[in-house]
Coordinates of C-alpha atoms in Angstrom, one line a residue:
M223 CA 0.0 0.0 0.0
N224 CA 1.6 3.3 -1.1
N225 CA 1.5 6.5 0.9
D226 CA -1.0 8.3 -1.4
K227 CA -3.4 5.4 -1.1
E228 CA -2.9 5.5 2.7
D229 CA -3.7 9.2 2.8
D230 CA -6.9 8.5 0.8
L231 CA -8.0 5.9 3.3
E232 CA -7.4 8.3 6.2
G233 CA -9.6 10.9 4.5
E234 CA -12.5 8.5 4.0
D235 CA -15.6 9.4 5.9
H236 CA -16.8 6.2 7.6
C237 CA -17.9 7.8 10.8
D238 CA -21.5 6.7 10.1
W239 CA -20.5 3.0 10.8
P240 CA -20.0 3.3 14.5
T241 CA -22.4 6.1 15.2
E242 CA -25.4 4.3 13.8
L243 CA -25.2 1.9 16.7
H244 CA -26.6 4.2 19.3
E245 CA -28.4 7.0 17.3
G246 CA -31.2 7.4 19.9
F247 CA -28.7 8.0 22.6
K248 CA -27.6 11.4 21.5
D249 CA -30.3 13.7 23.0
S250 CA -30.9 11.8 26.2
E251 CA -30.7 13.2 29.7
V252 CA -27.9 10.7 30.4
V253 CA -25.7 12.3 27.7
R254 CA -26.2 15.8 29.2
S255 CA -25.2 14.6 32.6
M256 CA -22.1 12.6 31.4
A257 CA -20.8 15.5 29.4
D258 CA -19.6 17.3 32.5
L259 CA -17.6 14.4 34.0
P260 CA -13.9 15.0 34.9
S261 CA -11.4 13.9 32.2
V262 CA -10.0 11.2 34.5
A263 CA -13.4 9.6 34.9
V264 CA -14.1 9.8 31.1
G265 CA -10.8 8.1 30.3
K266 CA -11.5 5.4 32.8
I267 CA -15.0 4.8 31.4
L268 CA -13.8 4.6 27.8
S269 CA -11.1 2.1 28.7
Y270 CA -13.8 -0.4 29.7
L271 CA -15.9 0.0 26.6
S272 CA -15.6 -2.1 23.4
W273 CA -14.1 -0.2 20.5
K274 CA -17.5 0.3 18.8
D275 CA -19.0 1.7 22.1
K276 CA -16.0 4.0 22.4
L277 CA -16.7 5.5 19.0
S278 CA -20.4 5.7 19.6
A279 CA -19.9 7.5 22.9
G280 CA -17.6 10.0 21.3
A281 CA -20.2 10.6 18.6
A282 CA -23.0 11.0 21.1
I283 CA -21.1 13.1 23.6
S284 CA -19.1 15.7 21.8
S285 CA -16.9 16.5 24.9
W286 CA -15.8 12.9 24.9
S287 CA -14.6 12.8 21.3
D288 CA -11.2 14.4 22.3
H289 CA -10.6 11.6 24.7
L290 CA -10.6 9.1 21.8
H291 CA -7.3 10.7 20.8
S292 CA -5.4 9.5 23.9
A293 CA -3.9 6.3 25.0
D294 CA -6.0 6.2 28.2
A295 CA -9.1 5.4 26.1
W296 CA -7.4 2.6 24.2
L297 CA -5.8 0.5 26.9
W298 CA -7.3 -2.5 25.1
F299 CA -8.5 -3.0 21.5
R300 CA -10.4 -6.2 21.0
M301 CA -11.6 -7.1 17.6
D302 CA -15.0 -8.7 17.3
D303 CA -14.5 -12.5 17.3
L304 CA -17.6 -12.9 15.2
C305 CA -15.4 -13.1 12.1
A306 CA -14.0 -16.4 13.6
T307 CA -17.3 -18.2 13.1
T308 CA -18.7 -19.7 9.9
A309 CA -22.2 -18.9 10.9
L310 CA -22.2 -15.4 9.5
P311 CA -22.5 -14.6 5.8
I312 CA -19.2 -13.6 4.2
E313 CA -20.6 -10.1 3.4
Q314 CA -21.1 -9.5 7.2
I315 CA -17.7 -10.8 8.0
N316 CA -16.1 -8.5 5.5
K317 CA -18.0 -5.5 6.9
I318 CA -16.7 -6.3 10.4
I319 CA -13.1 -6.5 9.1
E320 CA -13.5 -3.2 7.2
M321 CA -14.9 -1.5 10.2
T322 CA -12.0 -2.9 12.3
R323 CA -9.5 -1.7 9.7
W324 CA -11.1 1.8 9.7
C325 CA -10.7 2.0 13.5
I326 CA -7.1 0.8 13.4
R327 CA -6.2 3.4 10.7
H328 CA -7.8 6.3 12.6
H329 CA -7.0 5.4 16.2
G330 CA -4.4 2.6 16.1
K331 CA -1.6 4.9 17.2
F332 CA -3.2 5.2 20.6
F333 CA -3.7 1.4 21.1
Q334 CA -1.8 -0.1 24.0
N335 CA -2.8 -3.7 23.8
C336 CA -4.4 -5.3 20.7
I337 CA -6.3 -8.5 20.0
I338 CA -7.3 -9.4 16.4
W339 CA -9.1 -12.3 14.8
L340 CA -8.3 -13.4 11.3
C341 CA -11.2 -14.4 9.0
C342 CA -12.7 -17.9 9.4
R343 CA -12.7 -18.5 5.7
G344 CA -9.0 -18.8 5.5
L345 CA -6.1 -16.3 5.2
N346 CA -6.6 -14.0 2.2
E347 CA -5.9 -10.5 1.0
T348 CA -8.3 -9.1 3.7
S349 CA -6.5 -10.9 6.4
F350 CA -3.1 -9.7 5.1
A351 CA -4.4 -6.1 4.9
L352 CA -5.6 -6.3 8.5
V353 CA -2.2 -7.5 9.8
D354 CA -0.6 -4.9 7.6
D355 CA -2.7 -2.1 9.1
V356 CA -1.6 -3.2 12.6
G357 CA 2.0 -3.0 11.6
R358 CA 1.6 0.4 10.0
H359 CA -0.7 2.2 12.5
C360 CA -0.4 0.4 15.9
V361 CA 3.2 1.4 16.4
N362 CA 2.8 2.0 20.2
I363 CA 1.2 -1.3 21.2
K364 CA 2.8 -3.2 24.0
T365 CA 1.1 -6.5 23.5
L366 CA -0.5 -8.2 20.4
R367 CA -2.5 -11.4 20.2
I368 CA -3.4 -12.7 16.7
Y369 CA -6.1 -15.5 16.7
H370 CA -6.3 -17.7 13.6
T371 CA -9.2 -19.6 12.1
S372 CA -9.7 -23.3 12.2
H373 CA -7.9 -24.9 9.3
T374 CA -5.7 -22.0 8.5
Q375 CA -4.5 -22.6 5.0
F376 CA -2.3 -21.0 2.3
N377 CA -3.2 -21.6 -1.3
S378 CA 0.4 -21.0 -2.5
Q379 CA 3.9 -20.4 -1.2
K380 CA 3.5 -16.8 -2.2
E381 CA 0.6 -16.4 0.3
L382 CA 2.6 -17.9 3.0
E383 CA 5.5 -15.6 2.3
K384 CA 3.2 -12.6 2.3
Y385 CA 1.7 -13.5 5.7
I386 CA 5.2 -13.9 7.1
Y387 CA 6.2 -10.6 5.6
C388 CA 3.2 -8.9 7.3
L389 CA 4.2 -10.4 10.7
N390 CA 7.7 -9.2 10.2
Q391 CA 6.5 -5.7 9.5
V392 CA 4.7 -5.7 12.8
T393 CA 7.8 -6.7 14.8
T394 CA 9.9 -4.2 12.9
N395 CA 7.6 -1.2 13.2
C396 CA 6.0 -1.7 16.6
L397 CA 9.1 -0.9 18.7
S398 CA 7.2 -0.9 22.0
L399 CA 6.0 -4.4 21.5
R400 CA 6.8 -6.5 24.5
Y401 CA 4.5 -9.5 24.1
F402 CA 3.6 -11.1 20.8
A403 CA 1.3 -14.2 20.6
L404 CA 0.2 -16.3 17.7
C405 CA -2.8 -18.3 18.8
S406 CA -5.0 -21.1 17.5
L407 CA -2.8 -22.0 14.5
D408 CA -4.7 -25.0 13.1
Y409 CA -2.4 -25.2 10.2
L410 CA -3.0 -27.0 6.9
P411 CA 0.3 -26.6 4.9
L412 CA 0.9 -26.9 1.2
N413 CA 2.7 -30.1 1.9
R414 CA 0.7 -31.9 4.6
V415 CA 3.6 -34.3 5.3
D416 CA 5.8 -31.5 6.6
G417 CA 3.2 -30.3 9.0
M418 CA 4.1 -27.4 11.3
M419 CA 7.7 -27.6 10.3
H420 CA 7.1 -25.7 7.1
F421 CA 5.4 -22.8 8.8
V422 CA 7.9 -22.6 11.7
Q423 CA 10.8 -22.8 9.3
S424 CA 9.4 -19.8 7.4
L425 CA 9.2 -17.8 10.7
V426 CA 12.7 -18.8 11.7
C427 CA 14.1 -17.2 8.6
T428 CA 13.0 -13.7 9.9
F429 CA 13.4 -11.9 13.2
T430 CA 9.8 -12.6 14.0
A431 CA 10.7 -15.9 15.7
W432 CA 12.7 -13.9 18.3
A433 CA 9.8 -11.6 18.9
I434 CA 7.2 -14.3 19.6
N435 CA 6.5 -14.9 23.2
E436 CA 3.5 -17.2 22.9
L437 CA 2.8 -19.9 20.3
E438 CA -0.3 -22.1 20.1
F439 CA -0.5 -24.5 17.2
F440 CA -2.1 -27.8 16.2
H441 CA -1.7 -29.9 13.1
P442 CA -4.3 -32.4 12.1
Q443 CA -1.7 -34.8 10.8
V444 CA -0.1 -35.0 14.3
P445 CA 3.6 -34.9 13.3
I446 CA 5.5 -37.9 14.6
C447 CA 8.8 -36.2 14.8
P448 CA 10.0 -33.2 16.9
V449 CA 9.9 -29.7 15.2
L450 CA 13.5 -28.8 15.8
Q451 CA 13.0 -25.3 14.5
L452 CA 11.0 -24.5 17.7
A453 CA 14.3 -24.2 19.5
S454 CA 14.9 -20.9 17.6
F455 CA 12.0 -19.2 19.4
I456 CA 14.4 -18.2 22.2
N457 CA 12.0 -15.7 23.8
L458 CA 9.0 -18.1 24.0
R459 CA 7.3 -18.0 27.3
K460 CA 4.2 -20.0 26.6
L461 CA 3.8 -22.9 24.2
K462 CA 0.7 -25.0 23.3
C463 CA 1.3 -27.8 20.9
P464 CA 0.9 -31.6 20.1
I465 CA 3.3 -33.5 22.4
Q466 CA 4.8 -35.3 19.4
T467 CA 6.5 -32.0 18.2
L468 CA 8.8 -31.8 21.3
N469 CA 11.8 -33.5 22.7
T470 CA 14.0 -32.8 25.7
E471 CA 16.6 -30.8 23.8
I472 CA 14.0 -28.4 22.4
I473 CA 12.6 -27.6 25.8
L474 CA 16.0 -27.2 27.4
T475 CA 16.9 -24.7 24.7
L476 CA 13.8 -22.6 25.4
K477 CA 15.2 -21.2 28.6
N478 CA 12.4 -18.5 29.0
L479 CA 9.6 -21.0 28.7
R480 CA 7.3 -20.8 31.7
L481 CA 4.1 -22.6 30.6
L482 CA 3.9 -25.7 28.4
F483 CA 0.5 -26.9 27.3
L484 CA 0.7 -30.4 25.8
V485 CA -2.0 -31.9 23.7
V486 CA -2.0 -35.7 23.6
M487 CA -4.0 -37.2 20.8
L488 CA -4.6 -40.8 20.0
N489 CA -7.7 -41.5 17.8
S490 CA -8.3 -44.8 16.1
G491 CA -6.8 -43.6 12.9
E492 CA -3.7 -42.1 14.6
A493 CA -2.7 -45.2 16.6
S494 CA 0.2 -46.1 14.4
L495 CA 1.5 -42.5 14.5
T496 CA 1.4 -42.2 18.2
R497 CA 3.0 -45.5 18.9
T498 CA 6.1 -44.2 17.3
Y499 CA 6.3 -41.5 20.0
D500 CA 7.5 -42.5 23.4
E501 CA 7.1 -39.7 25.9
F502 CA 9.2 -41.5 28.5
H503 CA 12.2 -41.4 26.3
E504 CA 11.6 -38.3 24.2
L505 CA 10.8 -36.1 27.2
R506 CA 13.2 -36.7 30.2
W507 CA 11.2 -34.8 32.7
T508 CA 13.6 -35.2 35.6
V509 CA 16.3 -33.6 33.5
I510 CA 14.0 -30.8 32.4
A511 CA 12.8 -30.2 36.0
A512 CA 16.4 -29.9 37.1
A513 CA 17.1 -27.2 34.5
S514 CA 13.7 -25.4 34.6
P515 CA 12.1 -26.0 38.0
S516 CA 9.6 -23.2 37.6
L517 CA 8.2 -24.6 34.3
E518 CA 4.4 -25.5 34.5
V519 CA 3.2 -28.4 32.4
H520 CA -0.4 -28.7 31.5
Y521 CA -1.7 -31.9 29.8
M522 CA -4.9 -32.1 27.7
F523 CA -5.7 -35.7 26.6
R524 CA -7.9 -35.9 23.5
T525 CA -7.7 -39.6 23.0
A526 CA -10.5 -42.0 22.0
R527 CA -9.0 -44.6 24.4
M528 CA -7.6 -43.3 27.7
D529 CA -5.6 -45.7 29.8
K530 CA -2.7 -45.6 32.3
S531 CA 0.0 -46.3 29.6
L532 CA -0.4 -42.7 28.5
I533 CA 0.5 -41.3 31.9
V534 CA 4.3 -40.7 32.3
P535 CA 5.8 -39.5 35.6
N536 CA 6.3 -35.8 35.5
P537 CA 7.2 -33.6 38.5
L538 CA 6.2 -30.4 36.7
V539 CA 2.5 -31.2 36.0
H540 CA 0.1 -28.5 37.1
T541 CA -3.1 -29.4 35.2
L542 CA -4.7 -32.6 33.9
I543 CA -7.5 -32.2 31.4
L544 CA -9.5 -35.2 30.2
G545 CA -11.1 -33.9 27.0
V546 CA -14.5 -34.8 25.6
E547 CA -12.8 -37.3 23.2
C548 CA -11.9 -39.6 26.1
Q549 CA -14.9 -41.9 25.6
N550 CA -13.2 -45.2 26.3
I551 CA -11.5 -45.7 29.7
P552 CA -10.8 -49.5 30.2
D553 CA -9.9 -49.3 33.9
S554 CA -10.7 -46.0 35.6
V555 CA -9.3 -47.3 39.0
D556 CA -5.9 -48.1 37.5
L557 CA -6.0 -44.8 35.7
I558 CA -6.6 -42.7 38.8
K559 CA -3.9 -44.7 40.7
T560 CA -1.4 -44.0 38.0
V561 CA -2.3 -40.3 38.0
T562 CA -1.8 -40.0 41.7
E563 CA 1.5 -41.9 41.5
S564 CA 2.8 -39.9 38.5
Y565 CA 1.4 -36.4 39.0
G566 CA 0.3 -36.4 42.6
R567 CA 3.1 -34.4 44.1
S568 CA 2.6 -31.4 41.8
L569 CA -1.0 -31.6 40.4
R570 CA -3.0 -28.5 41.2
C571 CA -5.9 -28.6 38.7
F572 CA -8.1 -31.5 37.6
V573 CA -10.6 -31.0 34.7
Q574 CA -12.9 -33.7 33.4
L575 CA -14.7 -32.9 30.2
C576 CA -15.4 -36.5 29.1
P577 CA -18.9 -37.9 29.7
C578 CA -18.0 -40.2 32.6
L579 CA -14.8 -41.4 34.3
G580 CA -16.3 -44.8 35.1
E581 CA -19.4 -46.6 36.5
H582 CA -21.6 -44.2 38.4
R583 CA -21.5 -46.1 41.6
K584 CA -17.6 -46.0 41.6
L585 CA -17.3 -42.3 41.2
P586 CA -17.2 -41.4 44.9
T587 CA -14.4 -43.8 45.4
L588 CA -12.5 -42.6 42.4
Y589 CA -12.7 -38.9 43.2
A590 CA -11.8 -39.5 46.8
M591 CA -8.8 -41.5 45.7
L592 CA -7.8 -38.6 43.4
V593 CA -8.1 -35.7 45.8
N594 CA -6.4 -37.7 48.6
G595 CA -3.5 -38.7 46.4
C596 CA -2.9 -35.1 45.2
P597 CA -2.3 -33.0 48.3
R598 CA -1.6 -29.8 46.3
L599 CA -4.8 -30.0 44.3
Q600 CA -6.6 -26.6 44.3
T601 CA -9.1 -26.8 41.5
F602 CA -11.5 -29.6 40.7
L603 CA -13.9 -29.3 37.7
V604 CA -16.3 -32.0 36.4
S605 CA -18.6 -31.1 33.5
S606 CA -20.5 -34.4 33.4
T607 CA -23.1 -36.0 35.7
I608 CA -21.7 -36.6 39.2
P609 CA -23.3 -38.0 42.4
A610 CA -23.9 -35.6 45.3
A611 CA -22.1 -38.0 47.6
A612 CA -19.0 -37.8 45.3
I613 CA -19.0 -34.0 45.6
S614 CA -19.2 -34.3 49.4
L615 CA -16.2 -36.7 49.4
V616 CA -14.2 -34.2 47.3
A617 CA -15.1 -31.3 49.5
A618 CA -14.2 -33.3 52.7
N619 CA -10.6 -33.2 51.6
R620 CA -10.7 -29.4 52.3
K621 CA -7.6 -28.6 50.3
L622 CA -9.6 -27.2 47.3
C623 CA -9.8 -23.5 46.5
S624 CA -12.3 -24.1 43.6
L625 CA -14.9 -26.8 43.3
W626 CA -16.8 -26.3 40.0
I627 CA -19.8 -28.4 39.3
E628 CA -22.8 -27.5 37.1
E629 CA -26.1 -27.6 39.0
R630 CA -27.9 -29.6 36.4
N631 CA -25.3 -32.4 36.5
I632 CA -25.6 -33.1 40.3
N633 CA -27.3 -36.5 40.9
F634 CA -29.0 -36.8 44.3
K635 CA -30.3 -40.3 43.7
Y636 CA -27.1 -42.1 44.8
Q637 CA -25.7 -42.1 48.3
P638 CA -22.9 -44.3 49.7
S639 CA -23.1 -46.1 52.9
S640 CA -21.2 -44.9 55.9
E641 CA -19.4 -48.2 56.5
K642 CA -18.0 -48.3 53.0
Y643 CA -16.8 -44.8 52.6
Q644 CA -16.0 -43.6 56.1
C645 CA -12.3 -44.5 55.7
L646 CA -12.0 -42.2 52.7
V647 CA -12.5 -39.0 54.7
T648 CA -9.1 -37.5 55.6
T649 CA -10.1 -34.4 57.7
D650 CA -8.8 -34.5 61.3
D651 CA -11.8 -32.7 62.7
L652 CA -14.4 -35.4 63.5
E653 CA -17.3 -32.9 63.7
Y654 CA -17.0 -32.6 59.9
V655 CA -17.2 -36.3 59.3
D656 CA -20.9 -36.7 59.9
W657 CA -21.5 -36.0 56.2
W658 CA -22.5 -39.6 55.4
E659 CA -25.3 -39.6 57.9
T660 CA -26.7 -36.3 56.5
S661 CA -29.1 -36.4 53.7
V662 CA -27.9 -34.9 50.5
A663 CA -31.2 -35.3 48.7
S664 CA -31.5 -31.6 47.9
L665 CA -29.2 -28.8 46.7
D666 CA -29.7 -26.9 49.9
S667 CA -28.4 -29.7 52.1
L668 CA -25.5 -30.3 49.7
Q669 CA -24.6 -26.6 49.8
Q670 CA -24.6 -26.6 53.6
Q671 CA -22.2 -29.6 53.7
L672 CA -19.8 -28.2 51.1
T673 CA -19.7 -24.8 52.8
K674 CA -18.9 -26.5 56.0
F675 CA -16.1 -28.6 54.4
L676 CA -14.5 -25.9 52.2
G677 CA -14.7 -23.0 54.5
F678 CA -16.5 -20.7 52.0
S679 CA -20.0 -20.3 50.6
W680 CA -20.2 -22.9 47.8
Q681 CA -22.6 -22.4 44.8
P682 CA -23.0 -24.7 41.8
L683 CA -22.4 -23.2 38.4
T684 CA -24.9 -22.3 35.7
T685 CA -24.3 -23.7 32.1
C686 CA -22.9 -20.3 31.0
E687 CA -20.6 -20.1 34.0
M688 CA -19.3 -23.7 33.4
L689 CA -18.6 -22.9 29.7
E690 CA -16.6 -19.8 30.9
K691 CA -14.6 -21.8 33.4
V692 CA -13.8 -24.5 30.8
H693 CA -12.7 -21.9 28.3
V694 CA -10.3 -20.3 30.8
L695 CA -8.8 -23.6 31.9
T696 CA -8.3 -25.1 28.5
R697 CA -6.6 -22.0 27.0
F698 CA -3.7 -19.9 28.2

């Protein structure tokens, strides 16, 4: 884009886009009262609004428009994530992108932190132009997160090189950039056999690799050999990737790495691929722990068959996530025993997204075994049906800071007998051990029990709250 064309874009009058959102707001009593607010208060209010609402407020309240030309009003710029969904017509997605580009060209120099979403229909000229606008206009940003679509694909080597060039322009022009993240790279390369290596190698050839602090990628072919080029990302702090792309040497080279999110996949069609990867030999966790004791490792298992053979001793594990794909668990008792033996000393967060960990009547025993075998466990989340008695057993441990269960998934029909489960309660205070004689046939009685055990007022989650918690725990 040449300078003359850039000047023409700056002169375009697209102010009707944001202002049409709140046209009836202009002459209200609220506007007249807010027009006299102190500058500090106005800047604070604007910092919490979405970018569309910022522009609408500036158009509705004339005294606020000047504040839109200051960094205080643009602490965060978050692009609408609607363009990441395939549910919208392409015309509407293009309009969102064009409005976003207009805002970036006119106010980008005031942005402090920026989040953008590339189009769900694949990377194209529109996506390249959006990234190019960020590099040209958002020169003062301190953090940048770029989210990619599912099945990100380049139709030619030229398109790949163009995208890498746009990223390089961002790191070259945005001199204040301190944190750069490439997220949700579900990459379909020109040569599917090469997998992520092709894309990573293209980044390594530029200075962009040194600027990236967070990288999140997935490749549907599940590469069976380590991506050695990852060792060139020397300033990487967070990495989320298939476990097969790593080995001990790569992790030891990434000395700034603080969070490692490993995705373990083994579907029926991938069995032959995964059998060639041996975590026990490829990732020598005792050696890694000695070199990087502060590294946090988070596992997400997305396997059709989940058994204890996939659990390898690791003293750095913070989170264990059993994904929705874990439908087949041959022996849940052996699995939990192996988890406590391999992860128990360091595990802080347990997340179960799969439908069921085992037979319903065994769940109280299984969960009690888990929480008692992981003394540092702080967060426990189960998104499937769970007996009320099992929740009571978990809470009786009293080590948890967060116990997240969805209200509709609590089953009050099953209660264990006191003789069978009394030995599983570990609390030293006997007045708290009368839980098995107390009816848990209602939510009120369960809440009273859990509040007593946990030491804080416990409430079950709604469906929306559960989705939010899952989203937070399964992403960085």
